[in-house]
């Protein structure tokens, strides 16, 4: 038997759906940002050339791992090197054997140029970028609520 139409139930259901729809985008709003590989490679390698250090190759696996880290930070709305596990754990899980690795993270910068400038003004981050042991890099970014979270992984495969 079909129930009769009840406008009050329809209004309550519509309100519940509207509230859920408003909450879901906030929870799922972190999205990876496409970063032009050439631009990232140029930005990093220009600094390394100026420091008389060999240039790095863009590594798709490191880029994927850096993007995963940026997404994890965006989802938690916090900046943390260990939010998705330690760098060594994440690299091992991703199948990346290494001799050396380092990671720079940041949030709030709107462009690649801004995040690079911030890292270069920080002694430890600058040292990571100029580390002579590194041969490859991956850069990832994700945005949530208009804030960009960045992760740069530098490594030398083992």
mmCIF file of N, CA and C in Angstrom, residues 32 34 42 51 55-56 58 67 75 85 90 93 125 129 132 134 153:
data_model
loop_
_atom_site.group_PDB
_atom_site.id
_atom_site.type_symbol
_atom_site.label_atom_id
_atom_site.label_comp_id
_atom_site.label_asym_id
_atom_site.label_seq_id
_atom_site.Cartn_x
_atom_site.Cartn_y
_atom_site.Cartn_z
ATOM 1 N N UNK A 32 43.887 17.392 -5.806
ATOM 2 C CA UNK A 32 45.271 17.618 -6.228
ATOM 3 C C UNK A 32 45.332 18.728 -7.273
ATOM 4 N N UNK A 34 47.349 20.245 -10.515
ATOM 5 C CA UNK A 34 48.308 19.907 -11.561
ATOM 6 C C UNK A 34 49.382 20.987 -11.570
ATOM 7 N N UNK A 42 62.311 23.463 -13.770
ATOM 8 C CA UNK A 42 63.082 24.689 -13.984
ATOM 9 C C UNK A 42 63.337 25.425 -12.672
ATOM 10 N N UNK A 51 73.712 27.135 -7.398
ATOM 11 C CA UNK A 51 74.517 26.610 -6.303
ATOM 12 C C UNK A 51 75.604 25.658 -6.768
ATOM 13 N N UNK A 55 71.757 18.977 -11.650
ATOM 14 C CA UNK A 55 70.305 19.130 -11.752
ATOM 15 C C UNK A 55 69.604 17.820 -11.386
ATOM 16 N N UNK A 56 68.321 17.944 -11.051
ATOM 17 C CA UNK A 56 67.506 16.794 -10.679
ATOM 18 C C UNK A 56 66.560 16.421 -11.811
ATOM 19 N N UNK A 58 62.800 14.921 -12.800
ATOM 20 C CA UNK A 58 61.452 14.751 -12.277
ATOM 21 C C UNK A 58 61.131 13.257 -12.295
ATOM 22 N N UNK A 67 52.259 14.067 -4.063
ATOM 23 C CA UNK A 67 50.846 14.452 -4.205
ATOM 24 C C UNK A 67 50.008 13.772 -3.130
ATOM 25 N N UNK A 75 43.526 17.082 3.569
ATOM 26 C CA UNK A 75 42.373 16.421 4.188
ATOM 27 C C UNK A 75 42.323 16.698 5.687
ATOM 28 N N UNK A 85 52.509 8.819 7.429
ATOM 29 C CA UNK A 85 53.652 7.962 7.712
ATOM 30 C C UNK A 85 54.936 8.737 7.494
ATOM 31 N N UNK A 90 56.716 5.980 3.606
ATOM 32 C CA UNK A 90 55.955 6.275 2.384
ATOM 33 C C UNK A 90 56.736 5.873 1.136
ATOM 34 N N UNK A 93 56.715 1.990 0.972
ATOM 35 C CA UNK A 93 55.388 1.515 0.563
ATOM 36 C C UNK A 93 55.170 1.763 -0.925
ATOM 37 N N UNK A 125 65.342 23.975 4.525
ATOM 38 C CA UNK A 125 64.664 23.670 3.260
ATOM 39 C C UNK A 125 65.577 23.936 2.065
ATOM 40 N N UNK A 129 67.045 21.276 -0.908
ATOM 41 C CA UNK A 129 67.003 21.514 -2.360
ATOM 42 C C UNK A 129 68.403 21.438 -2.965
ATOM 43 N N UNK A 132 73.631 17.638 -2.485
ATOM 44 C CA UNK A 132 74.366 17.040 -3.607
ATOM 45 C C UNK A 132 74.057 15.556 -3.806
ATOM 46 N N UNK A 134 71.122 14.186 -3.815
ATOM 47 C CA UNK A 134 69.828 13.983 -4.476
ATOM 48 C C UNK A 134 69.974 13.985 -5.993
ATOM 49 N N UNK A 153 59.444 16.097 -2.549
ATOM 50 C CA UNK A 153 60.289 14.981 -2.128
ATOM 51 C C UNK A 153 61.524 14.961 -3.029
#
